[in-house]
Structure formats: structure tokens, C-alpha cells
Amino acid sequence: MKDYTVFAVANWFLNKQAVSPKKLQKLTYYAQAWANALYNKNMINDSKFEAWAHGPVSPALYEKYRGWGWQDITKNEENTIDDPETIDLLESVWLTYGDKSANELEALTHQEIPWRNARGDLADGESSDQEISEEDMKNYYKSIYVGD
């Protein structure tokens, strides 16, 4: 599996359909989390995910699409991901999470250990720039995959 920028991964999802910035954040987070779990490596090489109030967020991706607000980002044809392993993983993420709304994905991440551990005892809605542990991602999603 090759590694890519957060924008290349985001563009892969935007190649599927127009989505809101919040949904795009969650899809790219799940791509990174599942790459850690299944391949023991990062798919995204230039950005970490932080435990923001509305779930995992890549600050770089947030900055790029913040102007879209709650509107869907336009579907695009740009795609630089070409290796089969990465494409298979992204297709799996899309099939698993792509039909869920941004709010459903936010609620899902709020139930999961990596985001919760990074948030610690912060109150709901409290801002945070705490990075979500890649080790937590790997262990948690691997445990789901193997059925622990």
C-alpha cells in the first residue's frame, strides 16, 4: 500500500459523490484508521487527525474546505490514487460508511475508543487539538475486524 496526502484521499471520495466537509473528514479518518488496522501503516502521510468536538478532523483538510460550511463539496474527477491495495481499502471504507450521513458518522466516531481516548474528560462541545493516537486506531479497528 502506498501512502498519499490527505487531499488525494479526500479527492478519491469526492470522485464518488459530492459530500459535506464533515462527512469528508470522517471518510478520510476511517481510511487512515483502517489502513493502520489492516496494514499497520498510515495511508495519509501529511496530516494527523485531532479529536475535535464533532469528531476526528484533519486540520489541513478543514482549512481547505472550511468555506463550504454545511454545503456539499462539488464532486470532482481528480484522482491520483492508483495502487490496487489502497483502492480496495478505500472502496471498503466507501461501502461501509459512504451511505451514512455526516451526523451519523459523527455519532459513530463519538462511540469509538480512539476519539474518546483523545478527548479524555473534555466536556461535549469543548474544543480540542489533541491528536488521535494511531496506535489506538490500529488496536481498536483491528479488534473490530477480528471480532474481539
Short mmCIF file of C-alpha atoms in Angstrom, two decimals:
data_model
loop_
_atom_site.label_atom_id
_atom_site.label_comp_id
_atom_site.label_asym_id
_atom_site.label_seq_id
_atom_site.Cartn_x
_atom_site.Cartn_y
_atom_site.Cartn_z
CA MET A 1 0.00 0.00 0.00
CA LYS A 2 1.31 3.41 -0.98
CA ASP A 3 0.81 6.49 1.13
CA TYR A 4 -0.90 9.65 -0.07
CA THR A 5 -1.72 13.17 1.00
CA VAL A 6 -4.94 13.82 2.87
CA PHE A 7 -6.11 15.73 -0.21
CA ALA A 8 -5.52 12.76 -2.54
CA VAL A 9 -7.61 10.55 -0.25
CA ALA A 10 -10.30 13.23 0.03
CA ASN A 11 -10.36 13.61 -3.77
CA TRP A 12 -10.87 9.87 -4.14
CA PHE A 13 -14.06 10.15 -2.07
CA LEU A 14 -15.13 13.33 -3.88
CA ASN A 15 -14.73 11.37 -7.10
CA LYS A 16 -17.57 9.13 -5.84
CA GLN A 17 -20.04 11.90 -4.97
CA ALA A 18 -20.44 15.39 -3.54
CA VAL A 19 -20.26 15.30 0.28
CA SER A 20 -20.18 17.83 3.10
CA PRO A 21 -16.86 18.79 4.70
CA LYS A 22 -17.87 16.96 7.89
CA LYS A 23 -18.61 13.74 6.05
CA LEU A 24 -15.39 14.06 4.05
CA GLN A 25 -13.45 14.40 7.31
CA LYS A 26 -14.96 11.21 8.70
CA LEU A 27 -14.39 9.22 5.50
CA THR A 28 -10.73 10.22 5.33
CA TYR A 29 -10.35 9.44 9.04
CA TYR A 30 -11.79 5.96 8.53
CA ALA A 31 -9.42 5.40 5.59
CA GLN A 32 -6.48 6.25 7.86
CA ALA A 33 -7.83 4.21 10.78
CA TRP A 34 -8.44 1.08 8.71
CA ALA A 35 -5.04 1.37 7.00
CA ASN A 36 -3.49 1.37 10.47
CA ALA A 37 -5.56 -1.64 11.50
CA LEU A 38 -5.19 -3.77 8.39
CA TYR A 39 -1.77 -2.77 7.03
CA ASN A 40 -0.09 -1.45 10.18
CA LYS A 41 0.78 1.79 8.38
CA ASN A 42 -0.58 5.22 7.63
CA MET A 43 -2.29 5.78 4.33
CA ILE A 44 -2.18 9.55 4.82
CA ASN A 45 1.37 10.86 5.04
CA ASP A 46 0.92 14.58 5.63
CA SER A 47 -1.79 15.08 8.24
CA LYS A 48 -2.88 13.78 11.62
CA PHE A 49 -6.43 13.63 12.93
CA GLU A 50 -7.44 15.58 16.01
CA ALA A 51 -10.32 14.89 18.40
CA TRP A 52 -12.49 17.91 17.68
CA ALA A 53 -15.95 18.36 19.18
CA HIS A 54 -17.69 17.00 16.06
CA GLY A 55 -15.37 14.01 15.68
CA PRO A 56 -11.99 13.35 14.03
CA VAL A 57 -10.67 16.23 11.92
CA SER A 58 -7.59 16.76 9.78
CA PRO A 59 -6.78 20.46 10.32
CA ALA A 60 -5.29 20.72 6.81
CA LEU A 61 -8.45 19.30 5.22
CA TYR A 62 -10.59 21.56 7.40
CA GLU A 63 -8.71 24.64 6.20
CA LYS A 64 -9.11 23.68 2.56
CA TYR A 65 -12.88 23.14 2.73
CA ARG A 66 -13.98 25.39 5.60
CA GLY A 67 -15.63 27.82 3.16
CA TRP A 68 -18.14 25.15 2.16
CA GLY A 69 -19.75 25.25 5.60
CA TRP A 70 -22.59 22.73 5.70
CA GLN A 71 -22.91 22.56 1.89
CA ASP A 72 -21.73 19.58 -0.14
CA ILE A 73 -18.34 19.93 -1.79
CA THR A 74 -18.70 19.52 -5.54
CA LYS A 75 -17.98 16.08 -6.96
CA ASN A 76 -14.75 16.09 -8.95
CA GLU A 77 -12.91 13.89 -11.38
CA GLU A 78 -9.46 14.37 -9.85
CA ASN A 79 -7.95 11.10 -8.69
CA THR A 80 -4.28 10.32 -8.16
CA ILE A 81 -4.68 7.04 -6.27
CA ASP A 82 -3.64 4.18 -8.49
CA ASP A 83 -2.44 1.21 -6.48
CA PRO A 84 -4.86 -1.72 -6.06
CA GLU A 85 -4.37 -2.22 -2.29
CA THR A 86 -5.23 1.38 -1.50
CA ILE A 87 -8.17 1.38 -3.90
CA ASP A 88 -9.51 -1.82 -2.30
CA LEU A 89 -9.28 -0.27 1.16
CA LEU A 90 -10.95 2.96 0.04
CA GLU A 91 -13.73 1.00 -1.69
CA SER A 92 -14.31 -0.91 1.55
CA VAL A 93 -14.48 2.33 3.54
CA TRP A 94 -16.90 3.76 0.99
CA LEU A 95 -19.11 0.65 1.06
CA THR A 96 -19.14 0.64 4.86
CA TYR A 97 -19.58 4.35 5.59
CA GLY A 98 -20.50 6.11 2.34
CA ASP A 99 -24.26 5.71 2.74
CA LYS A 100 -24.26 7.30 6.20
CA SER A 101 -24.89 10.99 6.79
CA ALA A 102 -22.26 13.28 8.27
CA ASN A 103 -24.20 13.33 11.54
CA GLU A 104 -24.40 9.52 11.64
CA LEU A 105 -20.63 9.31 11.10
CA GLU A 106 -20.04 11.90 13.81
CA ALA A 107 -22.19 9.91 16.24
CA LEU A 108 -20.36 6.71 15.30
CA THR A 109 -16.91 8.19 15.90
CA HIS A 110 -18.10 9.55 19.26
CA GLN A 111 -18.78 5.97 20.38
CA GLU A 112 -15.37 4.67 19.34
CA ILE A 113 -12.33 4.36 21.59
CA PRO A 114 -9.74 6.32 19.55
CA TRP A 115 -11.73 9.56 19.57
CA ARG A 116 -12.93 9.06 23.15
CA ASN A 117 -9.41 8.39 24.45
CA ALA A 118 -8.08 11.51 22.73
CA ARG A 119 -10.91 13.60 24.18
CA GLY A 120 -10.27 12.35 27.71
CA ASP A 121 -12.57 14.10 30.16
CA LEU A 122 -13.38 17.10 27.96
CA ALA A 123 -17.00 18.23 28.03
CA ASP A 124 -19.24 17.76 25.00
CA GLY A 125 -18.64 20.58 22.57
CA GLU A 126 -15.36 21.64 24.18
CA SER A 127 -12.64 22.35 21.63
CA SER A 128 -9.53 20.22 21.44
CA ASP A 129 -6.49 19.85 19.22
CA GLN A 130 -5.44 16.55 20.80
CA GLU A 131 -4.18 14.11 18.17
CA ILE A 132 -5.96 10.78 17.90
CA SER A 133 -3.44 8.04 18.59
CA GLU A 134 -2.51 5.94 15.58
CA GLU A 135 -1.90 3.06 18.00
CA ASP A 136 -5.46 3.44 19.33
CA MET A 137 -6.76 3.43 15.75
CA LYS A 138 -4.78 0.31 14.89
CA ASN A 139 -5.81 -1.61 18.02
CA TYR A 140 -9.47 -0.59 18.05
CA TYR A 141 -10.30 -1.17 14.39
CA LYS A 142 -8.23 -4.35 14.26
CA SER A 143 -10.28 -5.66 17.21
CA ILE A 144 -13.47 -4.96 15.24
CA TYR A 145 -12.05 -6.71 12.19
CA VAL A 146 -11.05 -9.87 14.06
CA GLY A 147 -14.16 -9.80 16.24
CA ASP A 148 -12.64 -9.25 19.69
#
